[in-house]
CSV table of C-alpha atoms in Angstrom, one decimal:
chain,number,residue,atom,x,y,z
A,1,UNK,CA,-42.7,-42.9,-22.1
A,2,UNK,CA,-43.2,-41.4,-18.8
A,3,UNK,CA,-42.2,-38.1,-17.2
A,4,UNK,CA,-39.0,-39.1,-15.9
A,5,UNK,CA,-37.4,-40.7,-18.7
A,6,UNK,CA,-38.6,-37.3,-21.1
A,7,UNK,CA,-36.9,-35.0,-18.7
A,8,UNK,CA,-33.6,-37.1,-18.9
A,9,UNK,CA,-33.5,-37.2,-22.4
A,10,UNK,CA,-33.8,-33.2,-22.3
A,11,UNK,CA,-31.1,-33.0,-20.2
A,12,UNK,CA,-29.1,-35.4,-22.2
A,13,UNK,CA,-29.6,-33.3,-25.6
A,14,UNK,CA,-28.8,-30.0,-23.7
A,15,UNK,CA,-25.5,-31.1,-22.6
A,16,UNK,CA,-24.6,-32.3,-25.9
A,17,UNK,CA,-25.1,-29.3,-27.9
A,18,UNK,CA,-23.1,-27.5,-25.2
A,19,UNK,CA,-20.1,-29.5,-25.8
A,20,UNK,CA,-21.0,-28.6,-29.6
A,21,UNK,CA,-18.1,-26.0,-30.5
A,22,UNK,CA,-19.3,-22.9,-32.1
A,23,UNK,CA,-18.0,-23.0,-36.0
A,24,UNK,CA,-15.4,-19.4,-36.3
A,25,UNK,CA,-16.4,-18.0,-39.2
A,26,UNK,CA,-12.7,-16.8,-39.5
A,27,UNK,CA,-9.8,-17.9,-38.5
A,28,UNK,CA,-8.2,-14.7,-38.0
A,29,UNK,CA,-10.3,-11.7,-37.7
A,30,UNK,CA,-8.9,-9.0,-40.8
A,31,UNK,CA,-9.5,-6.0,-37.4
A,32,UNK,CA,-6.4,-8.2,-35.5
A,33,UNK,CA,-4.8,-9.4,-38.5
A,34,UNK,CA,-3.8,-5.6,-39.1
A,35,UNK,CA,-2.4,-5.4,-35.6
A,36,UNK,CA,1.6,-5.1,-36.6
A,37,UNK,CA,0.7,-1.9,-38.6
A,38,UNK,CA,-2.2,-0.3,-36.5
A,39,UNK,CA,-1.8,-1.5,-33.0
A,40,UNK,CA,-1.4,0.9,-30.1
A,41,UNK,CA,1.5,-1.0,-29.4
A,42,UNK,CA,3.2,-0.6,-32.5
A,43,UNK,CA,2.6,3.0,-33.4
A,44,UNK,CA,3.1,4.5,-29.5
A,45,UNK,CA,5.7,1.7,-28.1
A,46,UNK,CA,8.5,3.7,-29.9
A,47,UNK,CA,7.8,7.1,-29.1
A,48,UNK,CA,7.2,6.9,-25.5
A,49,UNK,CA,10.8,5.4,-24.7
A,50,UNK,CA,11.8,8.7,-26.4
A,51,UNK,CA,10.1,11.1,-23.5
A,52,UNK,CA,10.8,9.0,-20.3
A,53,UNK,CA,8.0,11.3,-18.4
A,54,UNK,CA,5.3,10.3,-21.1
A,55,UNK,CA,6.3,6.7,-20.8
A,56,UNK,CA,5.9,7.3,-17.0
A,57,UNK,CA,2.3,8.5,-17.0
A,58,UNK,CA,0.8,5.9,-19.4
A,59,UNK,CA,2.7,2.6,-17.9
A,60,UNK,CA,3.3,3.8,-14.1
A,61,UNK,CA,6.8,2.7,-14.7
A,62,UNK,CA,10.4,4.5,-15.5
A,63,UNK,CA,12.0,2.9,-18.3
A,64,UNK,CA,14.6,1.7,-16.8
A,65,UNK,CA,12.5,-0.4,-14.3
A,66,UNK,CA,10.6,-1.7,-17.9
A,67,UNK,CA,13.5,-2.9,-18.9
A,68,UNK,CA,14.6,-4.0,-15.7
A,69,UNK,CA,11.6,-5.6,-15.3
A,70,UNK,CA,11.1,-7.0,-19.1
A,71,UNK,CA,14.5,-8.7,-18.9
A,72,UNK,CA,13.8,-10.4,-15.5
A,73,UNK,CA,10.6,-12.0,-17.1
A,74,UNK,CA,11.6,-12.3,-21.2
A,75,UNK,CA,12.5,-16.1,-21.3
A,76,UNK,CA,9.4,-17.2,-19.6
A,77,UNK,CA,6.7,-15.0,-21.4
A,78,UNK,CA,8.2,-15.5,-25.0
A,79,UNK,CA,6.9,-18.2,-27.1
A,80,UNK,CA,8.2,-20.2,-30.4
A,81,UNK,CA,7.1,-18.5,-33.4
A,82,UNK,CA,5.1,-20.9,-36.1
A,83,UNK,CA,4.7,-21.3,-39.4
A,84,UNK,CA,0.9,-20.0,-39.6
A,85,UNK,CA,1.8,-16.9,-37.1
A,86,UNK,CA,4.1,-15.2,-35.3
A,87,UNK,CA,4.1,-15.2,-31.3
A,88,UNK,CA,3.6,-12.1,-29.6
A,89,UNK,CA,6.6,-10.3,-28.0
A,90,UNK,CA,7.4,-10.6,-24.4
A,91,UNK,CA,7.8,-6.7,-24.6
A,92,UNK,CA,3.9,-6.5,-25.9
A,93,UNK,CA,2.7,-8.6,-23.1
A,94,UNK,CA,4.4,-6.4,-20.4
A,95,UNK,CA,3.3,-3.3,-22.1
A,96,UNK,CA,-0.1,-4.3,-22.5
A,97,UNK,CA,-0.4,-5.7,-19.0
A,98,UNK,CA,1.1,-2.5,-17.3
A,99,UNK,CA,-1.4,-0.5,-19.0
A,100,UNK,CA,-4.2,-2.5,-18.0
A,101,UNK,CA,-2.8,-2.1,-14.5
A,102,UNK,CA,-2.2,1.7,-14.7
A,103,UNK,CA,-5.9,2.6,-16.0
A,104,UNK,CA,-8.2,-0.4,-14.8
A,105,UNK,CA,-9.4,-0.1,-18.2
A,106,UNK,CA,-11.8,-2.9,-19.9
A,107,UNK,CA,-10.3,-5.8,-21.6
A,108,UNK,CA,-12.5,-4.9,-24.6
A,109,UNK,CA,-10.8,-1.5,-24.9
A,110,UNK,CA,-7.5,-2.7,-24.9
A,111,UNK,CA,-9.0,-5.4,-27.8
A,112,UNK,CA,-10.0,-2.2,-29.9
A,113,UNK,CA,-6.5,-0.3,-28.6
A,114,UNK,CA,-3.8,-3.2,-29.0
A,115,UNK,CA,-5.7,-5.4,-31.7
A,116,UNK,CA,-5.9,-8.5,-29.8
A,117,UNK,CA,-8.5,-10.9,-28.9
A,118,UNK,CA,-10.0,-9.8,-25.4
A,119,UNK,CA,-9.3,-13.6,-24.5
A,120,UNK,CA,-6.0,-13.2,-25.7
A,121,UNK,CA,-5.2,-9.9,-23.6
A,122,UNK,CA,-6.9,-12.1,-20.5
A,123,UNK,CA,-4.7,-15.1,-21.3
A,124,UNK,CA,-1.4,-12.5,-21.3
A,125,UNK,CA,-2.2,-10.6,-18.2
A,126,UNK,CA,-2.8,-13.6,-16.1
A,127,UNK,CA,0.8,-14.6,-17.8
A,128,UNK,CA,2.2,-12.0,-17.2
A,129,UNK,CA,1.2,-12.0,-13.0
A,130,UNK,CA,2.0,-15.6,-12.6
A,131,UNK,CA,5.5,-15.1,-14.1
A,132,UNK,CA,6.0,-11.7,-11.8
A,133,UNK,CA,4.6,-13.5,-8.8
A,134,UNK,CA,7.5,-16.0,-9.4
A,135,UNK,CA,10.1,-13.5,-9.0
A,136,UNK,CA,8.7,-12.0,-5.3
A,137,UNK,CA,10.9,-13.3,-2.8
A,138,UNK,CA,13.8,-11.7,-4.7
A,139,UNK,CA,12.3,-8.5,-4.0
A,140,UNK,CA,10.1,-8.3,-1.3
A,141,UNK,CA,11.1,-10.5,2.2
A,142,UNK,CA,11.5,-9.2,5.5
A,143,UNK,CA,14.7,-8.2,6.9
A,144,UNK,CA,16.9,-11.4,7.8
A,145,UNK,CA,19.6,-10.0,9.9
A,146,UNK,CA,19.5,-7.7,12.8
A,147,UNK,CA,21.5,-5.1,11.0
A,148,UNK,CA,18.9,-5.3,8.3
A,149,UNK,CA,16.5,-4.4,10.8
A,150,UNK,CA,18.7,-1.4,11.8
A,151,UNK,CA,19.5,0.2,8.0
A,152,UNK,CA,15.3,0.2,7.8
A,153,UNK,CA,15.2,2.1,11.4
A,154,UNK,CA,18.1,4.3,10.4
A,155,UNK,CA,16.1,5.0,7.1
A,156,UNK,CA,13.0,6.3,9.0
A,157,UNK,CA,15.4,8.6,11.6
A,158,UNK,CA,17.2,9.9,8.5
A,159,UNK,CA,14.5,10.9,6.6
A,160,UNK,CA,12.0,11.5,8.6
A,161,UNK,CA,13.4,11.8,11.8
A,162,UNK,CA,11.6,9.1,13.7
A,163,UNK,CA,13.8,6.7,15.4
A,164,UNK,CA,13.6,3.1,16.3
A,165,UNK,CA,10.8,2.9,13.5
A,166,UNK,CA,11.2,-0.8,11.5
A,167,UNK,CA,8.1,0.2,9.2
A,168,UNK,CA,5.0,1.5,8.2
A,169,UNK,CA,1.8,-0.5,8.2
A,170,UNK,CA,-1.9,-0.5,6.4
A,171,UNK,CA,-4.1,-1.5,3.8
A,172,UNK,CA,-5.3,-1.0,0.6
A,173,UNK,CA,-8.5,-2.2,-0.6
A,174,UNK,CA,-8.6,-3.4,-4.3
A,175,UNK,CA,-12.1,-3.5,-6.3
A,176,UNK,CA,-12.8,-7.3,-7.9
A,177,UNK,CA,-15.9,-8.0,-9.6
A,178,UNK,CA,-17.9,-10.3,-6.6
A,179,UNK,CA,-17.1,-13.9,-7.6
A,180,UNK,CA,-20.0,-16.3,-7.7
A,181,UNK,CA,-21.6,-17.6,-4.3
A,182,UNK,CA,-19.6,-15.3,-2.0
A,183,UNK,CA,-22.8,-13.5,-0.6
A,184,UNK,CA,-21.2,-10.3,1.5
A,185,UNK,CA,-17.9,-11.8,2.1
A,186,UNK,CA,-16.1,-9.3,0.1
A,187,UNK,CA,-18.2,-6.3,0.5
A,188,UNK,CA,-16.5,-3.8,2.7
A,189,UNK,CA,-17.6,-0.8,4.3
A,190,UNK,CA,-17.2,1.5,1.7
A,191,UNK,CA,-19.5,-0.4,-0.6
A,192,UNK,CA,-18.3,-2.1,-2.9
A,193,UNK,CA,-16.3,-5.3,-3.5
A,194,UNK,CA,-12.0,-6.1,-3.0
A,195,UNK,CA,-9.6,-7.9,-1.6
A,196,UNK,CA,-7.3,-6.5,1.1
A,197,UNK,CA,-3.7,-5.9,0.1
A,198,UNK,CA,-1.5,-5.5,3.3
A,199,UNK,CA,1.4,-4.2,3.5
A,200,UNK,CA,4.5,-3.4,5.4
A,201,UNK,CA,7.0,-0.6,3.6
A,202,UNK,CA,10.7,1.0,5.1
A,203,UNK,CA,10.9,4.7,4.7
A,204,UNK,CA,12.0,4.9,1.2
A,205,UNK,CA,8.4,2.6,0.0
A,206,UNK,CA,9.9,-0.7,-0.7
A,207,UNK,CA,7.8,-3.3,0.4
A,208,UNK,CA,8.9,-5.5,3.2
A,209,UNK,CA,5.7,-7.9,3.6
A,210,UNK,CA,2.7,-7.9,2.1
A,211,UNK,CA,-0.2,-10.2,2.4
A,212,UNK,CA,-2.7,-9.9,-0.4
A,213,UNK,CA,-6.1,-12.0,-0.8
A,214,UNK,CA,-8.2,-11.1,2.5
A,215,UNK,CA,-12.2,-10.7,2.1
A,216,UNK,CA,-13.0,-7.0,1.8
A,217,UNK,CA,-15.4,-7.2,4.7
A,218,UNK,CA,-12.2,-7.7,7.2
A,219,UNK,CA,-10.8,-5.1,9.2
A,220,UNK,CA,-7.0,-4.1,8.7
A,221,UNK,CA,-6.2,-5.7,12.6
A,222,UNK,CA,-7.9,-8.5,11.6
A,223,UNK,CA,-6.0,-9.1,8.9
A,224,UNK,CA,-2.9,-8.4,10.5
A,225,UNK,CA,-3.4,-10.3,14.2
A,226,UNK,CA,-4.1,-13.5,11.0
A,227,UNK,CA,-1.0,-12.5,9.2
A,228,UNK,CA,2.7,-14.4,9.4
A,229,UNK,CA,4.6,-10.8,9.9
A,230,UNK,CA,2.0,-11.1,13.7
A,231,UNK,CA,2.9,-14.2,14.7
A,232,UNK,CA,6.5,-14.1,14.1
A,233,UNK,CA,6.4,-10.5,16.2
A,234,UNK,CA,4.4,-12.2,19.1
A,235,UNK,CA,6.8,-14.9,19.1
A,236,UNK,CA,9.9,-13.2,18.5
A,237,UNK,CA,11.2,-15.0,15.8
A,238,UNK,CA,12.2,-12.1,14.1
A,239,UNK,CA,15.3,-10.5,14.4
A,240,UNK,CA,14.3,-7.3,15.4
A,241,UNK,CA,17.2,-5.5,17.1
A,242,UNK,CA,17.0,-5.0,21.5
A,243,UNK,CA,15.6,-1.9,22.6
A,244,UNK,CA,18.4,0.7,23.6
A,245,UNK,CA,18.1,4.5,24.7
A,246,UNK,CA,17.0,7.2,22.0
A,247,UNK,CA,19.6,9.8,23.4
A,248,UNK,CA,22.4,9.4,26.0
A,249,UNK,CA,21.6,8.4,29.5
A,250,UNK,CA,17.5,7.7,28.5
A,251,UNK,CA,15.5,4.7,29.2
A,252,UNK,CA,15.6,1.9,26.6
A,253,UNK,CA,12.9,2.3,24.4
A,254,UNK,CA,11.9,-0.7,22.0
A,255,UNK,CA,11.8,-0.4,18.3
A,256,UNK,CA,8.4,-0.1,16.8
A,257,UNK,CA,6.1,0.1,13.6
A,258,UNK,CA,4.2,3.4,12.8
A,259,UNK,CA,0.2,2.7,11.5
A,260,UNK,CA,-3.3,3.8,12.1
A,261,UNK,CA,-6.0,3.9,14.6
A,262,UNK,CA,-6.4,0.5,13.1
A,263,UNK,CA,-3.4,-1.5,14.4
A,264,UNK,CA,-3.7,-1.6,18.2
A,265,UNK,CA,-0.8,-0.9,20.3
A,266,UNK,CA,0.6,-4.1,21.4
A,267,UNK,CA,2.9,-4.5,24.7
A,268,UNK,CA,0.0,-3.8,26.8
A,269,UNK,CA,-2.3,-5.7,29.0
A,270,UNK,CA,-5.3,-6.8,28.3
A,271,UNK,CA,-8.6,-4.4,29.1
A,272,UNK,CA,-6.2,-1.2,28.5
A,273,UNK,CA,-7.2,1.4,26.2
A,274,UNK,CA,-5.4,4.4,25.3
A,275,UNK,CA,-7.2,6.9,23.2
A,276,UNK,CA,-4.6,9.6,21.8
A,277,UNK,CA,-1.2,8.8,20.0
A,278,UNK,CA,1.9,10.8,20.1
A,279,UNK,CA,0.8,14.1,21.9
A,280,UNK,CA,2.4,17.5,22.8
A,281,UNK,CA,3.6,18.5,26.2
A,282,UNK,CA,1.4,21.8,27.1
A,283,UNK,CA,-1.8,20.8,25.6
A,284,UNK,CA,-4.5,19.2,27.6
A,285,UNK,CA,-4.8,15.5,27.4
A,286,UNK,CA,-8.0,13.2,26.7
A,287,UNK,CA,-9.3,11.7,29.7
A,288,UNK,CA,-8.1,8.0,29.7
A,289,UNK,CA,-10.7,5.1,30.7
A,290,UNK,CA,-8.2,3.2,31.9
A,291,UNK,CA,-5.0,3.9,33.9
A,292,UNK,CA,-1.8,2.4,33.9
A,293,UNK,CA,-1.6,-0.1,36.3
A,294,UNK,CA,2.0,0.5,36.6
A,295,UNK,CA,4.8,-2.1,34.2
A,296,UNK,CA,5.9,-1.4,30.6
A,297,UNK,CA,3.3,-0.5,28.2
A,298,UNK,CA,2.9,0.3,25.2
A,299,UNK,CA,1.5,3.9,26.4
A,300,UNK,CA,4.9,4.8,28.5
A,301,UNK,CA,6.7,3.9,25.1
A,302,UNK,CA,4.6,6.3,23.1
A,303,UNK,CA,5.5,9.1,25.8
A,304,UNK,CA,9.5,8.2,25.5
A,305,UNK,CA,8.7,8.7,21.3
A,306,UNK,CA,6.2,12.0,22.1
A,307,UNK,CA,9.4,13.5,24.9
A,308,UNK,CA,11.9,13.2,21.7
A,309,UNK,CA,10.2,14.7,19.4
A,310,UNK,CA,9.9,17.7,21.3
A,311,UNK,CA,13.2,17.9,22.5
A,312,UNK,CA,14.9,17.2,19.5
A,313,UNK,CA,15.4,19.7,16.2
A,314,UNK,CA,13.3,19.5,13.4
A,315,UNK,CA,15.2,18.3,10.1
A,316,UNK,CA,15.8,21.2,7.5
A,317,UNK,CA,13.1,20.4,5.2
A,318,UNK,CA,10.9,20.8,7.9
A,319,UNK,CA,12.0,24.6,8.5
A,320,UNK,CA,9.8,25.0,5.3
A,321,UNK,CA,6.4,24.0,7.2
A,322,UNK,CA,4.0,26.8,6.4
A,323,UNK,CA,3.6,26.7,10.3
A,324,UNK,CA,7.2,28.5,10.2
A,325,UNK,CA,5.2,31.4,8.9
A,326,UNK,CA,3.3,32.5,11.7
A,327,UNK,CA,5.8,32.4,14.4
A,328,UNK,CA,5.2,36.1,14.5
A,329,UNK,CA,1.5,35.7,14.5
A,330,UNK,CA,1.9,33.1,17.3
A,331,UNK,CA,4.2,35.5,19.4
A,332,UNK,CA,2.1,38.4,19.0
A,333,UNK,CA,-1.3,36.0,20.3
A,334,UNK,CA,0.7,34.6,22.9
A,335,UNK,CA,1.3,38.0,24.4
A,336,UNK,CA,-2.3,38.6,24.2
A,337,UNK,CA,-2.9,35.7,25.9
A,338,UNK,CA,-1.1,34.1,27.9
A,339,UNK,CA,-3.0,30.7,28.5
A,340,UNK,CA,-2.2,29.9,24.5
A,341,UNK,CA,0.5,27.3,24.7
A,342,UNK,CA,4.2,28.3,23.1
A,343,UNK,CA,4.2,27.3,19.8
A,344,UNK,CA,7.8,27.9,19.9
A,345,UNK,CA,8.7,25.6,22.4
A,346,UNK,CA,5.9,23.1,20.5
A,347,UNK,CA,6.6,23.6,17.0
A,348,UNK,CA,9.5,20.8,16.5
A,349,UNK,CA,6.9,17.9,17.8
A,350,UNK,CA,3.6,19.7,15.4
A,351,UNK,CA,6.3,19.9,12.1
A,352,UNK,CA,6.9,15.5,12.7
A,353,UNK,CA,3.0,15.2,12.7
A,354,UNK,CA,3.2,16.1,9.0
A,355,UNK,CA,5.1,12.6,8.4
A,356,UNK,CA,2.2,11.0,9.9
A,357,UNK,CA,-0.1,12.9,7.5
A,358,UNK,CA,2.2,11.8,4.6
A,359,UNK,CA,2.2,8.6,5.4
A,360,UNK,CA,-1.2,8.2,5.7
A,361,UNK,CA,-1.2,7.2,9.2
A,362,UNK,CA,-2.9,9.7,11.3
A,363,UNK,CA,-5.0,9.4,14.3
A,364,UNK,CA,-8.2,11.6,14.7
A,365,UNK,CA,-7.4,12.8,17.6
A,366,UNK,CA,-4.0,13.8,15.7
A,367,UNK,CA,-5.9,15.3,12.4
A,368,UNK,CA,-7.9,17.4,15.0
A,369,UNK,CA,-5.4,19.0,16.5
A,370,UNK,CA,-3.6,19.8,13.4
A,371,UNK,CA,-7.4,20.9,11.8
A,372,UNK,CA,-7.4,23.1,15.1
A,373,UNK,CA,-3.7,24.4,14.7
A,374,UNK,CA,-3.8,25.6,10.8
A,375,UNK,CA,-7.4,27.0,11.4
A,376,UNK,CA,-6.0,29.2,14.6
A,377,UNK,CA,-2.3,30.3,13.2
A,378,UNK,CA,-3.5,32.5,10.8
A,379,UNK,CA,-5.7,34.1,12.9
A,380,UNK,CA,-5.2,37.6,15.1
């Protein structure tokens, strides 16, 4: 018997006592067996609905969206009960698979927690997402009409008094464990491994469009010039209401989505680039590289935007802007010195920088300003 036919023999036994099934030793461990009575599920399920707040903090969910939720999903995550054992509730598998979402805890601590087989809690929370995943387009989908495109706008003026706003933009990276063969593909630059989640929201943070699943080493405006929400904007097929003037007798000023240094602006030329966002008339602007070479841009839009925000008022919640506190302090340095800009004249336009800074979407040359501004107010 030579070489060859010894090795194949080898290989032969070797896959055949893989396909050997381990013998359980039990068919029900007695530690999950005792889940009814000892469970996490069972002994905390109950009280949390009783204190809405406590339920809040350990499933990242109200109650009523639970239940909202739970009744959307029932009939397709319950199963027949059998004779040898009873299925698990559809209100278990929710609950567990919540949790696991709100903590990012192990599946073997939710075994020791809940009393179910860590292949059985993997089993549900896959469940659980493919069932969910169903039900998206009933809840998240881009506006359809033009007048849906107009409540989103009028949602952003209303609350925080930017107009002609259809949404705000950027992404989230999510930590995976690398999958097999993938080399760098989904290590990004803050080292470690995800998947891109991005996402459009209106003003009040429902999602509008998300697109979930790109390689952590891509940049947000990759992502985004790749996504459908780009190519239906670049070829219009959205019906995104016509520009039109932000106050009587103005210029018509197109409606636009608010991000980060990330997402370029987009009706511009090609070779053009503009290094500051909205800015305030009466401080000194960065020197450009590039003119304007005259035609719309996306740079004279962003000046229409910047010119009402400081003419218009602030809203009322903004009157309680701890910059409101040093008007005094600002008077008396301004009378000290008279080449410090008027804050009063200025302070409408720095108040709407902090819905940038809520929003998470805040340009450097924005942050610096506002670094600049809180570290000077205080200040005699």
């Amino acid at each position: 018997m030579d070489v060859e036919e010894i090795a194949l023999l080898c290989y032969i036994r070797r896959r055949k006592m893989k396909k050997e099934k381990k013998k359980k030793k039990l068919w029900v461990h007695p530690f999950i067996s005792d889940r009814n009575r000892s469970g996490i599920f069972f002994k905390l399920y109950g009280d949390l609905r009783k204190y809405p707040e406590k339920f809040f903090n350990y499933t990242r969910m109200s109650i009523a969206s639970f239940d909202e939720l739970l009744n959307l999903c029932r009939n397709d995550l319950t199963k027949q009960d059998t004779i040898f054992r009873k299925s698990i509730s559809a209100e278990e598998k929710l609950f567990v698979s919540l949790r696991y979402f709100a903590s990012g805890c192990s599946l073997m601590e939710l075994y020791y927690n809940y009393r179910l087989g860590h292949t059985t809690i993997c089993t549900i929370i896959r469940e659980v997402c493919s069932v969910i995943c169903q039900y998206q387009e009933q809840f998240i989908g881009l506006p359809k009409t033009e007048n849906d495109w107009d409540k989103v706008a009028r949602g952003f003026e209303t609350i925080a008094n930017f107009p002609h706003c259809i949404g705000a933009i950027d992404g989230k990276h999510m930590r995976v464990i690398k999958p097999m063969h993938t080399g760098s593909l989904y290590f990004n630059y803050k080292y470690y491994f995800s998947i891109v989640l991005l996402a459009l929201c209106d003003a009040n943070y429902n999602f509008l469009y998300i697109d979930v699943g790109a390689y952590g080493k891509s940049s947000d405006s990759a992502i985004y010039k790749d996504s459908a929400l780009y190519n239906n904007l670049i070829n219009q097929s959205l019906p995104v209401p016509a520009a039109n003037p932000l106050t009587e007798n103005g210029d018509n000023v197109p409606y636009v989505i608010v991000g980060d240094e990330a997402f370029a602006l987009h009706e511009t030329s090609d070779g053009y680039s503009y290094e500051d966002t909205l800015t305030v008339t009466g401080l000194e602007p960065g020197t450009s590289r590039n003119r304007d070479r005259g035609g719309r841009t996306a740079l004279t839009v962003r000046d229409k935007l910047a010119d009402y925000f400081v003419t218009e008022n602030p809203l009322p919640w903004q009157d309680k802007c701890p910059l409101t506190d040093n008007i005094q302090v600002i008077d008396k340095r301004k009378n000290q010195d008279q080449d410090w800009f008027n804050m009063n004249q200025h302070l409408p336009a720095i108040k709407n920088l902090y819905f940038v800074v809520a929003y998470g979407h805040i340009h450097k040359n924005i942050l610096s300003m506002v670094h600049f501004l809180t570290a000077n107010l205080g200040s005699d």
